[in-house]
Short mmCIF file of C-alpha atoms and ligand atoms in Angstrom, two decimals:
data_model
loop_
_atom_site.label_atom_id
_atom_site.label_comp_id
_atom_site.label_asym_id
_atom_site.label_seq_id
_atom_site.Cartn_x
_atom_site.Cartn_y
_atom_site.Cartn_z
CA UNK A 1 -7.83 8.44 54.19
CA UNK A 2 -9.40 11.35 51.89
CA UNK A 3 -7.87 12.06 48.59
CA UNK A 4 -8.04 15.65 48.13
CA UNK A 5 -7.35 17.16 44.77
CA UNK A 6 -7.37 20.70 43.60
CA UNK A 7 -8.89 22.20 40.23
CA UNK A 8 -10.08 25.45 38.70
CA UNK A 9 -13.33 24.05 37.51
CA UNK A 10 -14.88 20.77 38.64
CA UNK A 11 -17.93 19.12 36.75
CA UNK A 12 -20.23 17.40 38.34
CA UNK A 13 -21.96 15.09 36.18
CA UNK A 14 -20.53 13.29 32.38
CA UNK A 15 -23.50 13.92 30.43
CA UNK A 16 -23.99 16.26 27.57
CA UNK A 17 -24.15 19.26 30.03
CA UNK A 18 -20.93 18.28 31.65
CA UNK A 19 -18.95 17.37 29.31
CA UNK A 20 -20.02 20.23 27.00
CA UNK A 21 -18.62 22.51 29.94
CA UNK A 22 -15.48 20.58 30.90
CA UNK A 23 -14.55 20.76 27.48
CA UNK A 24 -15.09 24.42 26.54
CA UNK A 25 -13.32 25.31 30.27
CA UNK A 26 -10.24 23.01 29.30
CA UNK A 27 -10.04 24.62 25.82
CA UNK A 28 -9.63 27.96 27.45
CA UNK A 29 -6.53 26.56 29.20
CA UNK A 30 -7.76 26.35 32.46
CA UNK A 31 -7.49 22.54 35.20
CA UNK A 32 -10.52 21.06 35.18
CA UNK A 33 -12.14 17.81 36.26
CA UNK A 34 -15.30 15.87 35.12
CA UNK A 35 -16.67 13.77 37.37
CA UNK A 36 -19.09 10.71 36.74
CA UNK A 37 -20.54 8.32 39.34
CA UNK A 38 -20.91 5.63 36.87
CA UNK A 39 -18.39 3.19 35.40
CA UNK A 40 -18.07 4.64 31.66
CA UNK A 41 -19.94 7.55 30.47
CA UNK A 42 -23.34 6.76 28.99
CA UNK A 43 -22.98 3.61 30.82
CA UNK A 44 -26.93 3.89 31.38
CA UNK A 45 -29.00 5.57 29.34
CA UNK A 46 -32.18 7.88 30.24
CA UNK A 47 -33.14 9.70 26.76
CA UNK A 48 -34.27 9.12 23.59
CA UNK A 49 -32.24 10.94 22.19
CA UNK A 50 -33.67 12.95 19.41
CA UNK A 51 -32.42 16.10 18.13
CA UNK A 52 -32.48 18.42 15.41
CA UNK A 53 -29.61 18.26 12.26
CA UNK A 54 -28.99 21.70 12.46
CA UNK A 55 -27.74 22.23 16.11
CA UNK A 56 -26.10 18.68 15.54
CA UNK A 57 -23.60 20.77 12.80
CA UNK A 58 -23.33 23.36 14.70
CA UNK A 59 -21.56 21.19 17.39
CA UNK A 60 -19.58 19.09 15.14
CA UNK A 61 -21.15 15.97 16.38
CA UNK A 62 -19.90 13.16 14.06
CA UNK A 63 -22.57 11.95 11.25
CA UNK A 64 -21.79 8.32 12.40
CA UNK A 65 -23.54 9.65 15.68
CA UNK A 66 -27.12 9.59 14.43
CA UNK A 67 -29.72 8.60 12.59
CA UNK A 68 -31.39 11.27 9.77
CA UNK A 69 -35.29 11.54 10.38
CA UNK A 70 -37.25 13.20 7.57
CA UNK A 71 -41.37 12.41 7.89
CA UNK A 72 -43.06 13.08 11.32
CA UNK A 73 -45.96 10.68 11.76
CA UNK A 74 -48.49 11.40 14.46
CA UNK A 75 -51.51 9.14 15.72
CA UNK A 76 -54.47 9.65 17.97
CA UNK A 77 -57.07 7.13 18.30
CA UNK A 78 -58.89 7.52 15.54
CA UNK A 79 -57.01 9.89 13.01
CA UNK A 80 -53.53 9.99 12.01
CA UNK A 81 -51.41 12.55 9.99
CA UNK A 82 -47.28 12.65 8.76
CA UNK A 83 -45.65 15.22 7.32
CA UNK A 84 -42.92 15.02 4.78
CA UNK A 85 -40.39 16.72 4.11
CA UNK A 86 -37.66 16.72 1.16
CA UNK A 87 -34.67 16.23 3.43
CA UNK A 88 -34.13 15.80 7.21
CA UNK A 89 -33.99 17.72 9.77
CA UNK A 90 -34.51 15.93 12.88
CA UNK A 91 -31.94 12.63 13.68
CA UNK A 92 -32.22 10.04 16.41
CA UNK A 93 -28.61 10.14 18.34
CA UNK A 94 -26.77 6.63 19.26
CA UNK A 95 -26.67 8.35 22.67
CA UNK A 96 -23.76 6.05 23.98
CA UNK A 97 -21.65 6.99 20.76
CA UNK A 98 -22.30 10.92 21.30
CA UNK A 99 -22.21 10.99 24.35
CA UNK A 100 -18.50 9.47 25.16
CA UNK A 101 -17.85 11.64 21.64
CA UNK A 102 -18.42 14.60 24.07
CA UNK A 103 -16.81 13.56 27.00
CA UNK A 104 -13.44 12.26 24.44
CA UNK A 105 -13.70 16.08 23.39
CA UNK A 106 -12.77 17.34 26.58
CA UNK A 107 -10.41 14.62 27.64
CA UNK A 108 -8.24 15.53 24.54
CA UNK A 109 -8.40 19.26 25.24
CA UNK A 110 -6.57 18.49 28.94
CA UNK A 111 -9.85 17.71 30.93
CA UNK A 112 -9.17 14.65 33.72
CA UNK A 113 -12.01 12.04 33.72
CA UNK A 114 -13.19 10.56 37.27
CA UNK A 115 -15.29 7.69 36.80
CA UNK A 116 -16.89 5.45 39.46
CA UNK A 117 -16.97 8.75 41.62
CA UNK A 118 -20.43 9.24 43.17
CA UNK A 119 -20.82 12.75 44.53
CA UNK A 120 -22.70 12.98 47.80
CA UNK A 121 -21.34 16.67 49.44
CA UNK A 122 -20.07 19.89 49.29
CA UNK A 123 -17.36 21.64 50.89
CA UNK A 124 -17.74 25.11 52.19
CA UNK A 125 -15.93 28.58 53.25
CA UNK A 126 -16.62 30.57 56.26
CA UNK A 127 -18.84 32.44 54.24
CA UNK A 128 -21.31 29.25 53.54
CA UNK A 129 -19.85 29.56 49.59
CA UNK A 130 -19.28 26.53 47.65
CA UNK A 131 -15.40 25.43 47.29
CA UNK A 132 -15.91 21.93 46.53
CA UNK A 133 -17.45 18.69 46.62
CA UNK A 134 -16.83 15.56 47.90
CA UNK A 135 -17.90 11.48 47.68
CA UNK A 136 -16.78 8.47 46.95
CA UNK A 137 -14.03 7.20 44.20
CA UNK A 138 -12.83 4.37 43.14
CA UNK A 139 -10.41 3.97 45.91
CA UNK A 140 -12.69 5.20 48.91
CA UNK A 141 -13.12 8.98 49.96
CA UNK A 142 -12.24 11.53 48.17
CA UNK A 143 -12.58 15.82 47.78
CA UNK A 144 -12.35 18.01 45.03
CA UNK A 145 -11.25 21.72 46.06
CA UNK A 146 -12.07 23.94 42.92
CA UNK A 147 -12.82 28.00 42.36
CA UNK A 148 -16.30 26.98 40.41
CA UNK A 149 -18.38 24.24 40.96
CA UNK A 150 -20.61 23.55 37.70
CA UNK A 151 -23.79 21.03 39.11
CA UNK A 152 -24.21 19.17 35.52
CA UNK A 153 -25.69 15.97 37.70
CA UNK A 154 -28.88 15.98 35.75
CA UNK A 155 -32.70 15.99 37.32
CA UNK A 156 -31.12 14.76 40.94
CA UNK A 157 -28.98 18.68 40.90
CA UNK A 158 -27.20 16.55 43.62
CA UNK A 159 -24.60 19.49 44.29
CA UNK A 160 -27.38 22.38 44.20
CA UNK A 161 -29.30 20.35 46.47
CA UNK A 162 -26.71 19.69 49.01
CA UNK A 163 -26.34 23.40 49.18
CA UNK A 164 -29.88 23.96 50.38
CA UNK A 165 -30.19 26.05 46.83
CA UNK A 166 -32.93 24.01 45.33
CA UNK A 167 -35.51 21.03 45.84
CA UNK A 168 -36.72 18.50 44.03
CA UNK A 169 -38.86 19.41 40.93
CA UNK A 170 -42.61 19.43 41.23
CA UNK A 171 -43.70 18.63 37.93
CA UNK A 172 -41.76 16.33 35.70
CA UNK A 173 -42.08 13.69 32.81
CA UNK A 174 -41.17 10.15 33.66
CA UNK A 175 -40.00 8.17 30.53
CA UNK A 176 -39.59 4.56 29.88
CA UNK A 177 -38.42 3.11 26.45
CA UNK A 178 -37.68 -0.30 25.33
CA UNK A 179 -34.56 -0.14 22.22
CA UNK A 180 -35.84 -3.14 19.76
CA UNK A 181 -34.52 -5.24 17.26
CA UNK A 182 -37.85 -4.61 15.29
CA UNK A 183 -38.67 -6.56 11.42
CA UNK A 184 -40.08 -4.30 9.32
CA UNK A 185 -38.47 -0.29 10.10
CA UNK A 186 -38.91 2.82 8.15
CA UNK A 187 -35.84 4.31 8.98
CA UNK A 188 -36.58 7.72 8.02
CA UNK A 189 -40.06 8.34 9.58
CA UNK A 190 -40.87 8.60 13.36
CA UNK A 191 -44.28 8.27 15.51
CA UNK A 192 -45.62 10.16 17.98
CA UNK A 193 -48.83 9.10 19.53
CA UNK A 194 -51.25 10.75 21.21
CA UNK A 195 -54.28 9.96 23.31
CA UNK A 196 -55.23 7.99 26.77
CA UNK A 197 -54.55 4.58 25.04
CA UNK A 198 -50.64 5.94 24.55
CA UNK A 199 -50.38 7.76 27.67
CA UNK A 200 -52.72 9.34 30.14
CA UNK A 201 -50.88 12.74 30.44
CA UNK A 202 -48.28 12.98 27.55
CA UNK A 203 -47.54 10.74 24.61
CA UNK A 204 -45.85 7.60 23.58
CA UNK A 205 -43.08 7.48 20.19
CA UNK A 206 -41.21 5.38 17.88
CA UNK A 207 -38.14 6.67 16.99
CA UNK A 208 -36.14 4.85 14.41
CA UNK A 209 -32.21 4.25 15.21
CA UNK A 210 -30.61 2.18 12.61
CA UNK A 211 -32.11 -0.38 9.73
CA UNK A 212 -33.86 -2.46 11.85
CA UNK A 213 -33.63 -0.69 15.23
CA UNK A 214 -36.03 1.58 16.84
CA UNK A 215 -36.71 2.91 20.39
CA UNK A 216 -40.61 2.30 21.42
CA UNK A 217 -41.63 4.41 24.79
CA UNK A 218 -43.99 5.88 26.48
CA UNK A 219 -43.74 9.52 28.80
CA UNK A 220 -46.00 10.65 31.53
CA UNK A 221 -46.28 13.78 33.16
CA UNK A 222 -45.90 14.37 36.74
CA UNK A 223 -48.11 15.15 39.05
CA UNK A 224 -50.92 14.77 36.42
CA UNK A 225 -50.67 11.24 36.15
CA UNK A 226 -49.82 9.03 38.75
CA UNK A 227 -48.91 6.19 36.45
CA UNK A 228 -45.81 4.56 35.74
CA UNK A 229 -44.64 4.58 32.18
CA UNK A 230 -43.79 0.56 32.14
CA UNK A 231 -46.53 -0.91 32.59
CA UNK A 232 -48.54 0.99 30.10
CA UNK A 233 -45.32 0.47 27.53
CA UNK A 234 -45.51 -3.10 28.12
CA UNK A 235 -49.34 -3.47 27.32
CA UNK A 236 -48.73 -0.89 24.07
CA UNK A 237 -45.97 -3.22 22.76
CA UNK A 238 -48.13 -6.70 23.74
CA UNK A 239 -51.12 -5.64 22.43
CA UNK A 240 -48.82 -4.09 18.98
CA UNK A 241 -50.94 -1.11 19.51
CA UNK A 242 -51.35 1.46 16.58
CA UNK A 243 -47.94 1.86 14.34
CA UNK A 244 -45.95 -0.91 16.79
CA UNK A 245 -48.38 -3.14 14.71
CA UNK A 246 -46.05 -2.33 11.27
CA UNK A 247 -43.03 -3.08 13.35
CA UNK A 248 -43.33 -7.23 12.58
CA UNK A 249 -41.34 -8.87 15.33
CA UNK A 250 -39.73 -6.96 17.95
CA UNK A 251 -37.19 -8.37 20.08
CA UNK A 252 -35.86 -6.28 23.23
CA UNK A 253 -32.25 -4.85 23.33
CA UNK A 254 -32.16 -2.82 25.99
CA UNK A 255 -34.50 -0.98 28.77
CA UNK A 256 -34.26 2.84 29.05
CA UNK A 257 -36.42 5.05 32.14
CA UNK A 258 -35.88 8.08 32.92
CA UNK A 259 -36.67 11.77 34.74
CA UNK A 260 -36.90 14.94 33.12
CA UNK A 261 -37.71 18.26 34.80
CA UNK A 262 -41.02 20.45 33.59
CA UNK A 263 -41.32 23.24 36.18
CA UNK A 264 -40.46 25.65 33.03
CA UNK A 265 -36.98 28.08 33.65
CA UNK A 266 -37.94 28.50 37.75
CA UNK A 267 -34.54 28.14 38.83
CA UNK A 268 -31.78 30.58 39.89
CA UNK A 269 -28.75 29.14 38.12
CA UNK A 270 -25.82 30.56 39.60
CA UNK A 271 -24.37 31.47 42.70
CA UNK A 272 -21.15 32.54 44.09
CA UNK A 273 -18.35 29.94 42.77
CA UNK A 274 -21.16 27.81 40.92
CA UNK A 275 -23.44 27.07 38.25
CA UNK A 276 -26.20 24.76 37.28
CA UNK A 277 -26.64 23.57 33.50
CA UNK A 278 -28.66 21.18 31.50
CA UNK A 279 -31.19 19.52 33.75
CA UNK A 280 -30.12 20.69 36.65
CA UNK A 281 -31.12 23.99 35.92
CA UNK A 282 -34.24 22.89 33.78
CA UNK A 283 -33.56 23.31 30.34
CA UNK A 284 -36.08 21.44 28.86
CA UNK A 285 -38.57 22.12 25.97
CA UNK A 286 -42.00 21.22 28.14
CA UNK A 287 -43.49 20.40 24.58
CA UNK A 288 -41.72 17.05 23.81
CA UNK A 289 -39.54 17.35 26.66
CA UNK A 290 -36.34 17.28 25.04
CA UNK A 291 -33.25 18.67 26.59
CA UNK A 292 -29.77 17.45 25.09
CA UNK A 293 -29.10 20.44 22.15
CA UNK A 294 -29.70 22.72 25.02
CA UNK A 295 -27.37 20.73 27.82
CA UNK A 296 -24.99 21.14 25.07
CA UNK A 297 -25.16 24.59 24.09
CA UNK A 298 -25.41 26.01 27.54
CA UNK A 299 -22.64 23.19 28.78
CA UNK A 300 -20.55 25.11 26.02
CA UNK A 301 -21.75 28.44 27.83
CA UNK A 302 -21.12 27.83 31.65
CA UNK A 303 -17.47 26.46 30.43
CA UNK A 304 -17.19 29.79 28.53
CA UNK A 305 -17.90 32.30 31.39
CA UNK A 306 -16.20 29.88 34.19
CA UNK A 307 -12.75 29.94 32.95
CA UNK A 308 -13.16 33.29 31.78
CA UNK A 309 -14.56 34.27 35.38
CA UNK A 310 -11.66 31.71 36.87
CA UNK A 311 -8.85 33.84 34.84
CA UNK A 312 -10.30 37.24 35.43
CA UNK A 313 -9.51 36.76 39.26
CA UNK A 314 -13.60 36.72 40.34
CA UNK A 315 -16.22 33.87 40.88
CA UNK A 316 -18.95 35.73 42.79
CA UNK A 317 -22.63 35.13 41.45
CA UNK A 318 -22.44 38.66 39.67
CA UNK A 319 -19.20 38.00 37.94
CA UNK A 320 -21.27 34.37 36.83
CA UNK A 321 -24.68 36.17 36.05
CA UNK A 322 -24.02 36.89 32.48
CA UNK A 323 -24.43 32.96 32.06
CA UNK A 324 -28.05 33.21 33.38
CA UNK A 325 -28.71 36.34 31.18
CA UNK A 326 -27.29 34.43 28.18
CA UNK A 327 -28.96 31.23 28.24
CA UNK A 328 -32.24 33.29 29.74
CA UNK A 329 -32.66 35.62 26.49
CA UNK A 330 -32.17 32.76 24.55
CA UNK A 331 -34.94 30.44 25.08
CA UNK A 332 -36.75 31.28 27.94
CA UNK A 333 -39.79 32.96 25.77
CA UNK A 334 -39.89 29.88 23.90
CA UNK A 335 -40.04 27.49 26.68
CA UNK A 336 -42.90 30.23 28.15
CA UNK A 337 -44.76 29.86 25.03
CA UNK A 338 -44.22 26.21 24.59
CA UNK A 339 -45.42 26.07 28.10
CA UNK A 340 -49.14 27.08 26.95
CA UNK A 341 -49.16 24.61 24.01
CA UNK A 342 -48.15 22.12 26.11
CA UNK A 343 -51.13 23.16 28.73
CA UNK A 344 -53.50 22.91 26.08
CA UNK A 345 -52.18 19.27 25.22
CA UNK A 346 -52.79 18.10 28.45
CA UNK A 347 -56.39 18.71 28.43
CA UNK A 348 -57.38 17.41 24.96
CA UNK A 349 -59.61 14.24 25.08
CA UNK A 350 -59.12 11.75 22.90
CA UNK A 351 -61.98 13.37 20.21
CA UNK A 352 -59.78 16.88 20.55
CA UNK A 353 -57.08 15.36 19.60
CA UNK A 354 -58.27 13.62 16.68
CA UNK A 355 -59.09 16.87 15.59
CA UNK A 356 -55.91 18.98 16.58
CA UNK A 357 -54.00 16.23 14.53
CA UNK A 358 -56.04 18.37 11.50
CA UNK A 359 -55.05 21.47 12.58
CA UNK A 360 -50.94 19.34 12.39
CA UNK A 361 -51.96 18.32 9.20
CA UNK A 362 -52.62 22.07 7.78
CA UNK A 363 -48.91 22.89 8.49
CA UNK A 364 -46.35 22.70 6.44
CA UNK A 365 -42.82 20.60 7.74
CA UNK A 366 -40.74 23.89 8.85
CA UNK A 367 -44.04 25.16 10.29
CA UNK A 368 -44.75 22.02 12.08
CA UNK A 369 -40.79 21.69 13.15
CA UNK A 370 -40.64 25.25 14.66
CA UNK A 371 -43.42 24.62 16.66
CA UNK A 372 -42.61 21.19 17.79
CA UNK A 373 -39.44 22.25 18.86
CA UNK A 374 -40.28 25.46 20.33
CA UNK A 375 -38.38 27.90 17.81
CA UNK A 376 -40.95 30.23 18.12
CA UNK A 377 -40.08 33.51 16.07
CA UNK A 378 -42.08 35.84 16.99
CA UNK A 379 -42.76 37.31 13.51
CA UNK A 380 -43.44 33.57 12.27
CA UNK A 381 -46.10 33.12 14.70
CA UNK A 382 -47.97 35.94 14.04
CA UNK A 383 -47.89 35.37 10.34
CA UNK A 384 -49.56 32.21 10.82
CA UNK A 385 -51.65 33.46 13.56
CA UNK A 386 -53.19 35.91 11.22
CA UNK A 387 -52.86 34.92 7.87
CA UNK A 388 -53.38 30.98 7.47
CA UNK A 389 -55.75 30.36 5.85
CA UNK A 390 -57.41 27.92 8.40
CA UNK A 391 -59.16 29.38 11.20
CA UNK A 392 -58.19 26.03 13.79
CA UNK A 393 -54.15 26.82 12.91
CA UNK A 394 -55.06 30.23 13.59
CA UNK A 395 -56.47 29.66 16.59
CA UNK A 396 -53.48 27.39 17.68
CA UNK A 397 -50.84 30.03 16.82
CA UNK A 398 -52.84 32.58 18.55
CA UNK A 399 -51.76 30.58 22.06
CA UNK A 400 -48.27 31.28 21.09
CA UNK A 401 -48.58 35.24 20.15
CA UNK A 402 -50.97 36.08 22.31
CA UNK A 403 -48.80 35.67 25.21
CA UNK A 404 -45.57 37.31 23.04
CA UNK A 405 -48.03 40.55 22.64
CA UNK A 406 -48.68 41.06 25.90
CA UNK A 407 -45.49 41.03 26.97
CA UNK A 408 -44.52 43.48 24.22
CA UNK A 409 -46.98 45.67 25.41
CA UNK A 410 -46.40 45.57 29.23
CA UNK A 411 -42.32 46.47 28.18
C1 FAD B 1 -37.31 9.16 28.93
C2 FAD B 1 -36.62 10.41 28.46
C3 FAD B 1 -36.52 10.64 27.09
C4 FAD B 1 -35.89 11.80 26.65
N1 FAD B 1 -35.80 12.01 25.31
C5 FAD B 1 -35.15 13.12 24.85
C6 FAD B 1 -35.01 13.32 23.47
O1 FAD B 1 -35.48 12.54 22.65
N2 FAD B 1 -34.32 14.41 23.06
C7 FAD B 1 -33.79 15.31 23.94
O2 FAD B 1 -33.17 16.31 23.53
N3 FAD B 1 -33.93 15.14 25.27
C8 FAD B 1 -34.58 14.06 25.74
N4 FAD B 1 -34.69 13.85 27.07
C9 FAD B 1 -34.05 14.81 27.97
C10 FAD B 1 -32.53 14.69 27.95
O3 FAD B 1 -32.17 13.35 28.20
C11 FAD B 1 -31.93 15.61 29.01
O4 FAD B 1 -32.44 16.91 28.85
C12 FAD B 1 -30.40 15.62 28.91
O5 FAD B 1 -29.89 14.33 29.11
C13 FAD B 1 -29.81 16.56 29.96
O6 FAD B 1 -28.42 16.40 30.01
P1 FAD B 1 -27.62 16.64 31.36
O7 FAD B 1 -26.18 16.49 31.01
O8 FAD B 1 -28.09 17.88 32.00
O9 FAD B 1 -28.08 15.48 32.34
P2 FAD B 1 -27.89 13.90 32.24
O10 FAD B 1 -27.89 13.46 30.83
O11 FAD B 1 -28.90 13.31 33.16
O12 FAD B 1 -26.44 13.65 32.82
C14 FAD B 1 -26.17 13.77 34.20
C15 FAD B 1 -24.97 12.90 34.52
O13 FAD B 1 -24.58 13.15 35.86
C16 FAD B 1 -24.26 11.93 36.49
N5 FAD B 1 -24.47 12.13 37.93
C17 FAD B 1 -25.65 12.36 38.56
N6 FAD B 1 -25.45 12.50 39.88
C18 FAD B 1 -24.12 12.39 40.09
C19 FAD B 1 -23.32 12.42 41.27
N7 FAD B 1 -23.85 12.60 42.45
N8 FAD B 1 -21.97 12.26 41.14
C20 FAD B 1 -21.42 12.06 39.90
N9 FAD B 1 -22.16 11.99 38.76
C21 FAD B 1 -23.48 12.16 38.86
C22 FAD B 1 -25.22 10.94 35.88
O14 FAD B 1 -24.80 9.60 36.00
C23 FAD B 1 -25.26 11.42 34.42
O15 FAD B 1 -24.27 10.79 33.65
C24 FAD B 1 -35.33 12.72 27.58
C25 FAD B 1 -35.42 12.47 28.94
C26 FAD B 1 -36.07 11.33 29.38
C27 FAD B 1 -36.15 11.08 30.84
#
């Protein structure tokens, strides 16, 4: 027999993007459900987990959530650069901790928690509209009738897919990532490496977690590189290649792989009684491929305009667009322009790089921070674009403008 239950808003998915939504949508006093097809939320985890100190204030994350990162240390094969700063900005999250933080959030504002309930279907109206989904829970089959679907199910967009609306991404980043007990950490400093010893299309890290904890992985691009991130993690960490050497003695905690999307903002992200956050709509900074400030932030969003869509009596996809225009004017130049740099990344040999970790070196850390994160301001860019004094950063920045420009002009 088929449990059926009814909501306003049902989640599909308890990771940031979820249950950033379910909680916004609950706080606005509508029924909503968040639904996770694993036993506990953050039961596995897929990321890394770094973020940026300023967007984790500006979502009240707790500061027993994360660890503070102030120097970013990069490495090629034969040069190597960090920059310091005074005090940090970026942070490594305990993803487990913020993550069930989140979803506690929207429990205590009214949302109801499903766990063990694996997705595999929607449920339709004559018209061929989304009014629910349905899987399996912990009790056998079960359906969830709702007015707006919100597909927060991460890279697989398992409800968006069972619609027919999308398919799977083209080009992603596959990411695997061994957490350490590790000797010797600096807990303050991180490591990106760069190169074909790290990774043949992308980059490998070391991102400190707590005093003698740190994540070591590697990330490869798809379809560039038909390699699987293990094995060349594996050989990195046996061979205590570059900075793992100052690690001392690592012993393994815990394995972490995972898939995140890079086919820039190509997806429509809502439709009539749905709409697709986080990963499943491909909100993803291509340059380090990070994802979880903006799974939050638009999470927060989609809850916003659901309940508000939910209470003003309409769900079509025009009463939902102004999600799409929302999230849209806010970062999809930056994820355009952070598309080029990450082009010209990708085809640096190991000799380039060496000398674009100069160019790094020129910058100074809220220079090198907007850029790695893709904050582009326009009016930043072209400053250093034109003034710096060295012609290579110039050069660099140009990438970024140049594209901003034309767009300006063809307005
Ligand atoms: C290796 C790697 C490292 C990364 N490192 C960083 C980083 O350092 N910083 C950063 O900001 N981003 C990073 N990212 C990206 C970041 O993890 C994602 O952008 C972010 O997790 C997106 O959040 P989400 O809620 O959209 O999806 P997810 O976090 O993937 O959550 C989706 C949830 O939906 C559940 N689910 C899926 N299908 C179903 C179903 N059918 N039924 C029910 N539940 C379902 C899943 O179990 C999961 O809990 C990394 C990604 C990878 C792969």
């Amino acid at each position: 027999m088929t449990i059926e239950y009814y909501y306003d808003v049902v989640v599909v998915g308890g990771g940031p993007a979820g249950s950033s939504a379910a909680w916004e949508a609950s706080k606005n006093g509508i029924k909503v459900a968040l639904i996770e097809k694993e036993e506990t939320i953050a039961q596995t985890v897929r990321t890394s987990g770094v973020t940026w100190i300023q967007n984790i204030k500006e979502f009240e994350i707790p500061d027993d959530c994360y660890n503070p990162i102030r120097n970013y240390s990069f490495c090629s094969q034969n040069n190597e650069v960090t920059i310091k700063d005074k005090v940090p900005h970026a942070a490594v999250l305990d993803v487990r901790k913020t993550y069930r933080w989140l979803a506690d959030q929207a429990k205590q504002e009214g949302t109801d928690i499903f766990l063990k309930t694996n997705i595999t279907n929607v449920v339709k109206n004559n018209e061929g509209d989304i009014v629910g989904v349905s899987g399996t829970g912990k009790n056998g089959e079960i359906t969830f009738h709702a007015k707006i679907i919100i597909d927060a199910s991460g890279f697989s967009s398992t409800v968006s897919k069972s619609m027919g609306f999308v398919t799977q991404w083209e080009r992603f980043g596959v990411g695997a990532e061994f957490e350490v007990n590790a000797e010797n950490v600096d807990q303050d400093t991180w490591w990106l490496m760069v190169g074909q010893k790290y990774s043949p299309a992308g980059y490998a890290w070391i991102f400190p977690v707590a005093k003698n904890i740190v994540r070591i992985g590697v990330g490869i691009g798809k379809p560039e590189s038909k390699e699987d991130p293990t094995e060349r993690l594996k050989k990195l960490i046996d061979s205590k290649a570059g900075p793992i050497s100052k690690l001392g003695k690592i012993t393994p905690i815990e394995f972490h792989y995972g898939l995140i999307p890079n086919d820039g903002l190509s997806r429509k992200t809502v439709y009539n009684n749905l709409i697709l956050v986080g990963d499943s709509a491909g909100q993803a900074n291509p340059l380090v491929l990070e994802g979880i400030r903006y799974a939050i932030k638009f999470g927060r969003v989609a809850g916003r305009i659901a309940s508000n869509a939910i209470k003003s009596g309409t769900t079509d996809e025009s009463s939902l667009y102004i999600y799409e225009k929302i999230w849209k004017e806010e970062i999809q130049d930056k994820i355009k322009a952070a598309g080029k740099v990450q082009n010209r990344w990708l085809k640096l040999s190991d000799e380039e790089w060496d000398k674009e970790l100069d160019i790094i070196k020129e910058l100074r850390p809220e220079e090198f921070l907007d850029f790695i994160k893709a904050d582009f301001g326009l009016s930043n860019m072209i400053k250093l674009a034109t003034h710096h004094p060295k012609l290579a950063v110039r050069q660099l920045f140009n990438l970024v403008t140049e594209w901003k420009r034309q767009k300006t002009i063809f307005k």
